[in-house]
């Protein structure tokens, strides 16, 4: 039997430059609104789920909210047995009954966020309404805000709501806590009506701040859902009535409360400002103005990225070619890399600063005009999926971009083919 030839080493220049293959991840963005009275534990819930200890949390008993605007926090939840990763955006909203922000302003900010994302085809996957189980009574404020929730979502969409009780074990009376939970369930003017709504019933769960796993169980039922809240159908759907905020089902509850606030001694100026907010309608012109600016800026930034990737490919390709020809390291080509990376870093920083400035300009003009398009949420300016404000046909679909960086750009392993296809796409070549 002839002896086998020893295996020969593969020359360096014949080895593949491609990185090891990895499973392609499918990112699915979903948005879940977190609501509740001030002090109900919204920020605590989000902090536990995201494991973000920097999220500001109010002190127990503090009636002033630490969240005075809508804020977006992200947690990534992989689906077992598949390549799907859910990028869950938890929307922390200001608390109602806040000592510093009137309920009218809170509803305005929530409506701004929800309506803007409705226009971006980022429909909600659910609403979590948090309630402090240590509260002996629901109170008029709590009931009013439950009615606001019911009318903002719409009773035909209540099955997308989860009513979450918080602060279990924070009293010395566990029997009292259980009794309060039963009252929430049984009374129609509390949670009862939403929990007994035919096949469109809301769900109810407890939140344990000591367990992230249990907190995630509150979120998981919403991962495969999406719905259009009533307030968006009333305000921004072209096929709907296009109402002002005060004319919507939820807005009417706030409007009805203004008279009560006047009787309680609320300053005339504050009442006037609230009525002005309730009279706002969705400003399409402002949206289109900044969308045009955003599109131009994104085109420039894409060209910058293409240029950077192409230059890196040239540097690496030149170094490899020099190595093959001289059978030695292409030192001269690799020496270009540090200098170029300094330039590329500066360019990336400038691109980021330009986008931040555009967002600030939008927020300032939006606030000055009392225009609710996007309100305090200017994140849509980063969303390249927006093509037309009025393009809401059923066959219109936008691919979901992701903030989850599964394939970092700008590495030396990117191929010429990837750069070329990106450049052709950016130039509008079919």
GROMACS .gro file of C-alpha atoms in nm:
model
  430
    1UNK     CA    1   0.000   0.000   0.000
    2UNK     CA    2   0.164   0.324  -0.114
    3UNK     CA    3   0.241   0.578   0.154
    4UNK     CA    4   0.010   0.879   0.166
    5UNK     CA    5   0.157   1.211   0.074
    6UNK     CA    6   0.181   1.452   0.362
    7UNK     CA    7  -0.073   1.732   0.355
    8UNK     CA    8   0.070   2.051   0.211
    9UNK     CA    9   0.022   2.382   0.384
   10UNK     CA   10  -0.202   2.623   0.192
   11UNK     CA   11  -0.009   2.931   0.086
   12UNK     CA   12  -0.114   3.256   0.257
   13UNK     CA   13  -0.228   3.416  -0.068
   14UNK     CA   14  -0.465   3.124  -0.144
   15UNK     CA   15  -0.648   3.142   0.186
   16UNK     CA   16  -0.998   3.293   0.195
   17UNK     CA   17  -1.019   3.639   0.337
   18UNK     CA   18  -1.383   3.598   0.429
   19UNK     CA   19  -1.468   3.585   0.798
   20UNK     CA   20  -1.630   3.270   0.940
   21UNK     CA   21  -1.994   3.252   0.837
   22UNK     CA   22  -2.254   3.331   1.100
   23UNK     CA   23  -2.626   3.273   1.097
   24UNK     CA   24  -2.814   3.569   0.954
   25UNK     CA   25  -3.025   3.733   1.224
   26UNK     CA   26  -3.373   3.860   1.146
   27UNK     CA   27  -3.445   4.170   1.353
   28UNK     CA   28  -3.807   4.250   1.430
   29UNK     CA   29  -3.874   4.585   1.591
   30UNK     CA   30  -4.173   4.619   1.818
   31UNK     CA   31  -4.295   4.908   2.031
   32UNK     CA   32  -4.463   4.871   2.370
   33UNK     CA   33  -4.601   5.175   2.552
   34UNK     CA   34  -4.560   5.178   2.931
   35UNK     CA   35  -4.821   5.395   3.106
   36UNK     CA   36  -4.952   5.463   3.454
   37UNK     CA   37  -4.988   5.720   3.729
   38UNK     CA   38  -4.685   5.893   3.872
   39UNK     CA   39  -4.505   5.658   4.111
   40UNK     CA   40  -4.659   5.337   3.971
   41UNK     CA   41  -4.315   5.197   3.890
   42UNK     CA   42  -4.282   5.243   3.514
   43UNK     CA   43  -3.914   5.337   3.521
   44UNK     CA   44  -3.842   5.057   3.771
   45UNK     CA   45  -4.004   4.801   3.541
   46UNK     CA   46  -3.803   4.918   3.241
   47UNK     CA   47  -3.481   4.926   3.443
   48UNK     CA   48  -3.531   4.562   3.551
   49UNK     CA   49  -3.611   4.441   3.198
   50UNK     CA   50  -3.324   4.627   3.029
   51UNK     CA   51  -3.082   4.581   3.320
   52UNK     CA   52  -3.004   4.952   3.282
   53UNK     CA   53  -2.921   5.092   3.626
   54UNK     CA   54  -2.881   5.445   3.486
   55UNK     CA   55  -3.255   5.490   3.432
   56UNK     CA   56  -3.369   5.749   3.687
   57UNK     CA   57  -3.614   5.609   3.943
   58UNK     CA   58  -3.809   5.822   4.189
   59UNK     CA   59  -3.794   5.776   4.565
   60UNK     CA   60  -4.085   5.590   4.730
   61UNK     CA   61  -4.364   5.833   4.813
   62UNK     CA   62  -4.231   6.100   4.576
   63UNK     CA   63  -4.526   6.245   4.385
   64UNK     CA   64  -4.310   6.416   4.122
   65UNK     CA   65  -4.234   6.209   3.815
   66UNK     CA   66  -3.871   6.155   3.713
   67UNK     CA   67  -3.984   6.109   3.352
   68UNK     CA   68  -4.112   6.433   3.200
   69UNK     CA   69  -4.106   6.324   2.834
   70UNK     CA   70  -4.147   6.012   2.627
   71UNK     CA   71  -3.828   5.804   2.633
   72UNK     CA   72  -3.732   5.494   2.438
   73UNK     CA   73  -3.539   5.204   2.595
   74UNK     CA   74  -3.442   4.886   2.408
   75UNK     CA   75  -3.414   4.524   2.515
   76UNK     CA   76  -3.329   4.246   2.268
   77UNK     CA   77  -3.519   3.919   2.312
   78UNK     CA   78  -3.408   3.625   2.093
   79UNK     CA   79  -3.671   3.370   1.996
   80UNK     CA   80  -3.571   3.021   2.094
   81UNK     CA   81  -3.505   2.777   1.811
   82UNK     CA   82  -3.493   3.043   1.540
   83UNK     CA   83  -3.277   3.325   1.406
   84UNK     CA   84  -3.533   3.589   1.505
   85UNK     CA   85  -3.436   3.861   1.751
   86UNK     CA   86  -3.709   4.091   1.880
   87UNK     CA   87  -3.582   4.442   1.933
   88UNK     CA   88  -3.832   4.561   2.192
   89UNK     CA   89  -3.868   4.936   2.234
   90UNK     CA   90  -4.016   5.009   2.576
   91UNK     CA   91  -4.165   5.356   2.566
   92UNK     CA   92  -4.147   5.516   2.910
   93UNK     CA   93  -4.415   5.782   2.925
   94UNK     CA   94  -4.456   6.066   3.173
   95UNK     CA   95  -4.679   5.985   3.468
   96UNK     CA   96  -5.030   6.118   3.485
   97UNK     CA   97  -5.122   6.325   3.791
   98UNK     CA   98  -4.767   6.465   3.788
   99UNK     CA   99  -4.697   6.766   4.008
  100UNK     CA  100  -4.499   6.931   3.728
  101UNK     CA  101  -4.667   6.814   3.406
  102UNK     CA  102  -5.041   6.852   3.351
  103UNK     CA  103  -5.234   6.547   3.230
  104UNK     CA  104  -5.312   6.736   2.913
  105UNK     CA  105  -4.943   6.772   2.832
  106UNK     CA  106  -4.879   6.407   2.915
  107UNK     CA  107  -5.153   6.290   2.678
  108UNK     CA  108  -5.018   6.528   2.413
  109UNK     CA  109  -4.670   6.381   2.437
  110UNK     CA  110  -4.796   6.023   2.427
  111UNK     CA  111  -5.020   6.103   2.130
  112UNK     CA  112  -4.727   6.271   1.954
  113UNK     CA  113  -4.512   5.962   1.989
  114UNK     CA  114  -4.782   5.710   1.898
  115UNK     CA  115  -4.905   5.911   1.598
  116UNK     CA  116  -4.557   5.969   1.458
  117UNK     CA  117  -4.476   5.599   1.477
  118UNK     CA  118  -4.814   5.518   1.324
  119UNK     CA  119  -4.708   5.726   1.024
  120UNK     CA  120  -4.376   5.540   1.012
  121UNK     CA  121  -4.563   5.207   1.007
  122UNK     CA  122  -4.416   5.130   1.352
  123UNK     CA  123  -4.746   5.012   1.498
  124UNK     CA  124  -4.769   4.935   1.867
  125UNK     CA  125  -4.736   4.578   1.989
  126UNK     CA  126  -4.900   4.652   2.320
  127UNK     CA  127  -4.967   4.883   2.612
  128UNK     CA  128  -4.863   4.804   2.969
  129UNK     CA  129  -5.062   4.999   3.228
  130UNK     CA  130  -4.894   4.988   3.571
  131UNK     CA  131  -5.085   5.027   3.897
  132UNK     CA  132  -4.945   5.050   4.249
  133UNK     CA  133  -5.111   4.773   4.455
  134UNK     CA  134  -5.024   4.951   4.780
  135UNK     CA  135  -5.274   5.228   4.702
  136UNK     CA  136  -5.575   5.182   4.924
  137UNK     CA  137  -5.807   5.350   4.673
  138UNK     CA  138  -5.809   5.396   4.298
  139UNK     CA  139  -5.925   5.756   4.337
  140UNK     CA  140  -6.086   5.987   4.085
  141UNK     CA  141  -5.754   6.058   3.915
  142UNK     CA  142  -5.683   5.687   3.870
  143UNK     CA  143  -6.029   5.620   3.727
  144UNK     CA  144  -6.003   5.915   3.490
  145UNK     CA  145  -5.673   5.792   3.357
  146UNK     CA  146  -5.808   5.439   3.311
  147UNK     CA  147  -6.085   5.590   3.099
  148UNK     CA  148  -5.817   5.778   2.906
  149UNK     CA  149  -5.630   5.450   2.844
  150UNK     CA  150  -5.948   5.271   2.735
  151UNK     CA  151  -6.036   5.545   2.488
  152UNK     CA  152  -5.682   5.593   2.359
  153UNK     CA  153  -5.655   5.224   2.269
  154UNK     CA  154  -6.018   5.158   2.171
  155UNK     CA  155  -6.232   4.879   2.319
  156UNK     CA  156  -6.185   4.669   2.004
  157UNK     CA  157  -5.810   4.662   2.082
  158UNK     CA  158  -5.813   4.604   2.459
  159UNK     CA  159  -5.667   4.256   2.410
  160UNK     CA  160  -5.338   4.435   2.334
  161UNK     CA  161  -5.328   4.576   2.688
  162UNK     CA  162  -5.171   4.420   2.997
  163UNK     CA  163  -5.273   4.562   3.333
  164UNK     CA  164  -4.970   4.525   3.561
  165UNK     CA  165  -4.986   4.555   3.939
  166UNK     CA  166  -4.664   4.665   4.108
  167UNK     CA  167  -4.503   4.699   4.454
  168UNK     CA  168  -4.620   4.365   4.588
  169UNK     CA  169  -4.482   4.297   4.935
  170UNK     CA  170  -4.413   4.663   5.003
  171UNK     CA  171  -4.667   4.673   5.285
  172UNK     CA  172  -4.701   4.474   5.606
  173UNK     CA  173  -5.049   4.363   5.499
  174UNK     CA  174  -5.031   4.096   5.225
  175UNK     CA  175  -5.400   4.010   5.277
  176UNK     CA  176  -5.486   4.372   5.206
  177UNK     CA  177  -5.287   4.360   4.883
  178UNK     CA  178  -5.476   4.048   4.772
  179UNK     CA  179  -5.805   4.216   4.860
  180UNK     CA  180  -5.717   4.524   4.653
  181UNK     CA  181  -5.630   4.303   4.357
  182UNK     CA  182  -5.971   4.133   4.374
  183UNK     CA  183  -6.140   4.473   4.386
  184UNK     CA  184  -5.948   4.586   4.074
  185UNK     CA  185  -6.068   4.273   3.894
  186UNK     CA  186  -6.431   4.279   4.006
  187UNK     CA  187  -6.521   4.647   3.971
  188UNK     CA  188  -6.610   4.753   3.617
  189UNK     CA  189  -6.494   5.110   3.676
  190UNK     CA  190  -6.150   4.973   3.771
  191UNK     CA  191  -6.000   4.690   3.562
  192UNK     CA  192  -6.319   4.485   3.541
  193UNK     CA  193  -6.459   4.617   3.213
  194UNK     CA  194  -6.131   4.568   3.028
  195UNK     CA  195  -6.091   4.216   3.171
  196UNK     CA  196  -6.444   4.114   3.064
  197UNK     CA  197  -6.472   4.239   2.709
  198UNK     CA  198  -6.567   3.930   2.514
  199UNK     CA  199  -6.285   3.807   2.292
  200UNK     CA  200  -6.106   4.141   2.325
  201UNK     CA  201  -6.020   4.123   2.693
  202UNK     CA  202  -5.707   4.271   2.846
  203UNK     CA  203  -5.475   4.054   3.057
  204UNK     CA  204  -5.355   4.115   3.412
  205UNK     CA  205  -5.019   4.026   3.566
  206UNK     CA  206  -4.802   4.100   3.869
  207UNK     CA  207  -4.456   4.258   3.847
  208UNK     CA  208  -4.177   4.127   4.067
  209UNK     CA  209  -3.875   4.365   4.056
  210UNK     CA  210  -3.648   4.087   4.185
  211UNK     CA  211  -3.693   3.874   3.873
  212UNK     CA  212  -3.606   3.986   3.521
  213UNK     CA  213  -3.740   3.656   3.390
  214UNK     CA  214  -4.086   3.719   3.532
  215UNK     CA  215  -4.078   4.074   3.401
  216UNK     CA  216  -4.002   3.942   3.053
  217UNK     CA  217  -4.304   3.713   3.079
  218UNK     CA  218  -4.516   4.028   3.089
  219UNK     CA  219  -4.365   4.142   2.759
  220UNK     CA  220  -4.351   3.812   2.567
  221UNK     CA  221  -4.724   3.784   2.487
  222UNK     CA  222  -4.690   4.108   2.288
  223UNK     CA  223  -4.394   4.002   2.072
  224UNK     CA  224  -4.607   3.881   1.781
  225UNK     CA  225  -4.880   4.143   1.806
  226UNK     CA  226  -4.940   4.477   1.640
  227UNK     CA  227  -5.239   4.708   1.643
  228UNK     CA  228  -5.352   5.057   1.550
  229UNK     CA  229  -5.471   5.253   1.855
  230UNK     CA  230  -5.795   5.444   1.829
  231UNK     CA  231  -5.627   5.780   1.890
  232UNK     CA  232  -5.415   5.737   1.575
  233UNK     CA  233  -5.713   5.623   1.371
  234UNK     CA  234  -5.895   5.935   1.487
  235UNK     CA  235  -5.607   6.183   1.437
  236UNK     CA  236  -5.374   6.076   1.154
  237UNK     CA  237  -5.536   5.804   0.943
  238UNK     CA  238  -5.624   5.968   0.606
  239UNK     CA  239  -5.935   5.750   0.595
  240UNK     CA  240  -6.039   5.871   0.941
  241UNK     CA  241  -6.188   6.197   1.069
  242UNK     CA  242  -5.844   6.366   1.125
  243UNK     CA  243  -5.954   6.512   1.458
  244UNK     CA  244  -5.768   6.745   1.689
  245UNK     CA  245  -5.646   6.593   2.015
  246UNK     CA  246  -5.931   6.746   2.215
  247UNK     CA  247  -6.188   6.597   1.975
  248UNK     CA  248  -6.061   6.241   2.018
  249UNK     CA  249  -6.224   5.996   2.259
  250UNK     CA  250  -5.927   6.018   2.496
  251UNK     CA  251  -5.887   6.394   2.456
  252UNK     CA  252  -6.248   6.459   2.553
  253UNK     CA  253  -6.181   6.312   2.897
  254UNK     CA  254  -5.901   6.562   2.954
  255UNK     CA  255  -6.110   6.845   2.813
  256UNK     CA  256  -6.396   6.761   3.048
  257UNK     CA  257  -6.153   6.780   3.339
  258UNK     CA  258  -6.042   7.135   3.262
  259UNK     CA  259  -6.352   7.281   3.423
  260UNK     CA  260  -6.276   7.088   3.740
  261UNK     CA  261  -5.920   7.221   3.737
  262UNK     CA  262  -6.053   7.576   3.707
  263UNK     CA  263  -6.273   7.523   4.011
  264UNK     CA  264  -5.971   7.392   4.201
  265UNK     CA  265  -5.790   7.720   4.137
  266UNK     CA  266  -5.582   7.632   3.835
  267UNK     CA  267  -5.443   7.953   3.682
  268UNK     CA  268  -5.626   8.085   3.375
  269UNK     CA  269  -5.299   8.082   3.180
  270UNK     CA  270  -5.253   7.711   3.244
  271UNK     CA  271  -5.608   7.633   3.136
  272UNK     CA  272  -5.559   7.837   2.818
  273UNK     CA  273  -5.236   7.651   2.738
  274UNK     CA  274  -5.409   7.318   2.792
  275UNK     CA  275  -5.695   7.411   2.562
  276UNK     CA  276  -5.443   7.519   2.301
  277UNK     CA  277  -5.273   7.179   2.320
  278UNK     CA  278  -5.606   7.001   2.284
  279UNK     CA  279  -5.674   7.204   1.969
  280UNK     CA  280  -5.362   7.079   1.794
  281UNK     CA  281  -5.376   6.869   1.481
  282UNK     CA  282  -5.111   6.664   1.309
  283UNK     CA  283  -4.885   6.899   1.108
  284UNK     CA  284  -4.800   6.726   0.780
  285UNK     CA  285  -4.617   7.027   0.633
  286UNK     CA  286  -4.359   7.038   0.912
  287UNK     CA  287  -4.307   6.663   0.882
  288UNK     CA  288  -4.246   6.685   0.506
  289UNK     CA  289  -4.009   6.981   0.549
  290UNK     CA  290  -3.781   6.795   0.786
  291UNK     CA  291  -3.815   6.468   0.599
  292UNK     CA  292  -3.665   6.641   0.293
  293UNK     CA  293  -3.376   6.774   0.503
  294UNK     CA  294  -3.329   6.432   0.659
  295UNK     CA  295  -3.327   6.257   0.318
  296UNK     CA  296  -3.055   6.489   0.189
  297UNK     CA  297  -2.843   6.436   0.500
  298UNK     CA  298  -2.887   6.057   0.483
  299UNK     CA  299  -2.777   6.054   0.116
  300UNK     CA  300  -2.461   6.239   0.208
  301UNK     CA  301  -2.392   6.005   0.500
  302UNK     CA  302  -2.445   5.696   0.284
  303UNK     CA  303  -2.196   5.828   0.029
  304UNK     CA  304  -1.950   5.888   0.310
  305UNK     CA  305  -1.992   5.529   0.431
  306UNK     CA  306  -1.950   5.390   0.079
  307UNK     CA  307  -1.636   5.595   0.037
  308UNK     CA  308  -1.493   5.475   0.366
  309UNK     CA  309  -1.567   5.110   0.292
  310UNK     CA  310  -1.424   5.135  -0.060
  311UNK     CA  311  -1.107   5.301   0.069
  312UNK     CA  312  -1.058   5.033   0.333
  313UNK     CA  313  -1.102   4.764   0.069
  314UNK     CA  314  -0.843   4.937  -0.149
  315UNK     CA  315  -0.596   4.960   0.139
  316UNK     CA  316  -0.634   4.595   0.232
  317UNK     CA  317  -0.638   4.478  -0.130
  318UNK     CA  318  -0.325   4.677  -0.206
  319UNK     CA  319  -0.146   4.533   0.093
  320UNK     CA  320  -0.238   4.177  -0.005
  321UNK     CA  321  -0.132   4.232  -0.367
  322UNK     CA  322   0.201   4.371  -0.251
  323UNK     CA  323   0.250   4.069  -0.027
  324UNK     CA  324   0.182   3.827  -0.315
  325UNK     CA  325   0.411   4.007  -0.561
  326UNK     CA  326   0.702   4.063  -0.323
  327UNK     CA  327   0.642   3.751  -0.109
  328UNK     CA  328   0.675   3.986   0.184
  329UNK     CA  329   0.447   4.210   0.389
  330UNK     CA  330   0.288   4.503   0.208
  331UNK     CA  331   0.401   4.741   0.474
  332UNK     CA  332   0.358   5.056   0.270
  333UNK     CA  333  -0.010   4.986   0.207
  334UNK     CA  334  -0.086   4.887   0.564
  335UNK     CA  335   0.089   5.203   0.683
  336UNK     CA  336  -0.194   5.406   0.527
  337UNK     CA  337  -0.453   5.254   0.757
  338UNK     CA  338  -0.394   5.453   1.082
  339UNK     CA  339  -0.398   5.789   0.904
  340UNK     CA  340  -0.712   5.700   0.713
  341UNK     CA  341  -0.891   5.574   1.025
  342UNK     CA  342  -0.828   5.911   1.193
  343UNK     CA  343  -0.994   6.087   0.899
  344UNK     CA  344  -1.281   5.834   0.891
  345UNK     CA  345  -1.344   5.876   1.264
  346UNK     CA  346  -1.365   6.254   1.226
  347UNK     CA  347  -1.606   6.218   0.934
  348UNK     CA  348  -1.832   5.982   1.130
  349UNK     CA  349  -1.836   6.225   1.421
  350UNK     CA  350  -1.936   6.513   1.193
  351UNK     CA  351  -2.215   6.306   1.038
  352UNK     CA  352  -2.350   6.223   1.384
  353UNK     CA  353  -2.333   6.588   1.494
  354UNK     CA  354  -2.525   6.697   1.182
  355UNK     CA  355  -2.806   6.451   1.257
  356UNK     CA  356  -2.824   6.562   1.621
  357UNK     CA  357  -2.847   6.926   1.509
  358UNK     CA  358  -3.127   6.840   1.267
  359UNK     CA  359  -3.320   6.670   1.546
  360UNK     CA  360  -3.276   6.968   1.778
  361UNK     CA  361  -3.389   7.210   1.506
  362UNK     CA  362  -3.696   6.997   1.446
  363UNK     CA  363  -3.786   6.980   1.814
  364UNK     CA  364  -3.746   7.357   1.858
  365UNK     CA  365  -3.957   7.448   1.555
  366UNK     CA  366  -4.212   7.182   1.641
  367UNK     CA  367  -4.248   7.315   1.994
  368UNK     CA  368  -4.256   7.678   1.883
  369UNK     CA  369  -4.534   7.607   1.634
  370UNK     CA  370  -4.725   7.388   1.881
  371UNK     CA  371  -4.725   7.130   1.605
  372UNK     CA  372  -4.775   6.772   1.724
  373UNK     CA  373  -4.587   6.601   1.443
  374UNK     CA  374  -4.345   6.388   1.637
  375UNK     CA  375  -4.372   6.613   1.938
  376UNK     CA  376  -4.083   6.540   2.168
  377UNK     CA  377  -3.982   6.238   1.964
  378UNK     CA  378  -3.749   6.336   1.678
  379UNK     CA  379  -3.607   5.985   1.638
  380UNK     CA  380  -3.799   5.938   1.313
  381UNK     CA  381  -3.542   6.164   1.146
  382UNK     CA  382  -3.296   5.872   1.169
  383UNK     CA  383  -3.543   5.632   1.010
  384UNK     CA  384  -3.457   5.582   0.642
  385UNK     CA  385  -3.780   5.387   0.587
  386UNK     CA  386  -3.992   5.703   0.560
  387UNK     CA  387  -4.077   5.764   0.196
  388UNK     CA  388  -4.401   5.962   0.204
  389UNK     CA  389  -4.616   6.097   0.482
  390UNK     CA  390  -4.937   6.014   0.305
  391UNK     CA  391  -4.835   5.678   0.165
  392UNK     CA  392  -5.052   5.453   0.378
  393UNK     CA  393  -5.182   5.207   0.120
  394UNK     CA  394  -5.218   4.848   0.234
  395UNK     CA  395  -4.947   4.725  -0.003
  396UNK     CA  396  -4.694   4.975   0.133
  397UNK     CA  397  -4.438   4.804   0.351
  398UNK     CA  398  -4.116   4.938   0.502
  399UNK     CA  399  -3.828   4.713   0.601
  400UNK     CA  400  -3.744   4.732   0.967
  401UNK     CA  401  -3.406   4.880   1.042
  402UNK     CA  402  -3.239   4.793   1.370
  403UNK     CA  403  -3.023   4.950   1.633
  404UNK     CA  404  -2.891   4.604   1.716
  405UNK     CA  405  -2.543   4.590   1.560
  406UNK     CA  406  -2.508   4.229   1.446
  407UNK     CA  407  -2.265   4.305   1.164
  408UNK     CA  408  -2.050   4.607   1.252
  409UNK     CA  409  -1.969   4.830   0.957
  410UNK     CA  410  -1.625   4.954   0.882
  411UNK     CA  411  -1.428   4.636   0.951
  412UNK     CA  412  -1.142   4.533   0.727
  413UNK     CA  413  -1.318   4.205   0.643
  414UNK     CA  414  -1.590   4.362   0.429
  415UNK     CA  415  -1.577   4.249   0.069
  416UNK     CA  416  -1.558   4.448  -0.253
  417UNK     CA  417  -1.886   4.290  -0.364
  418UNK     CA  418  -2.068   4.425  -0.057
  419UNK     CA  419  -1.926   4.773  -0.115
  420UNK     CA  420  -2.018   4.772  -0.483
  421UNK     CA  421  -2.377   4.655  -0.426
  422UNK     CA  422  -2.422   4.918  -0.153
  423UNK     CA  423  -2.286   5.193  -0.377
  424UNK     CA  424  -2.512   5.092  -0.667
  425UNK     CA  425  -2.816   5.083  -0.440
  426UNK     CA  426  -2.732   5.425  -0.294
  427UNK     CA  427  -2.692   5.574  -0.641
  428UNK     CA  428  -3.038   5.455  -0.738
  429UNK     CA  429  -2.915   5.210  -1.001
  430UNK     CA  430  -3.150   4.908  -1.036
   0.00000   0.00000   0.00000
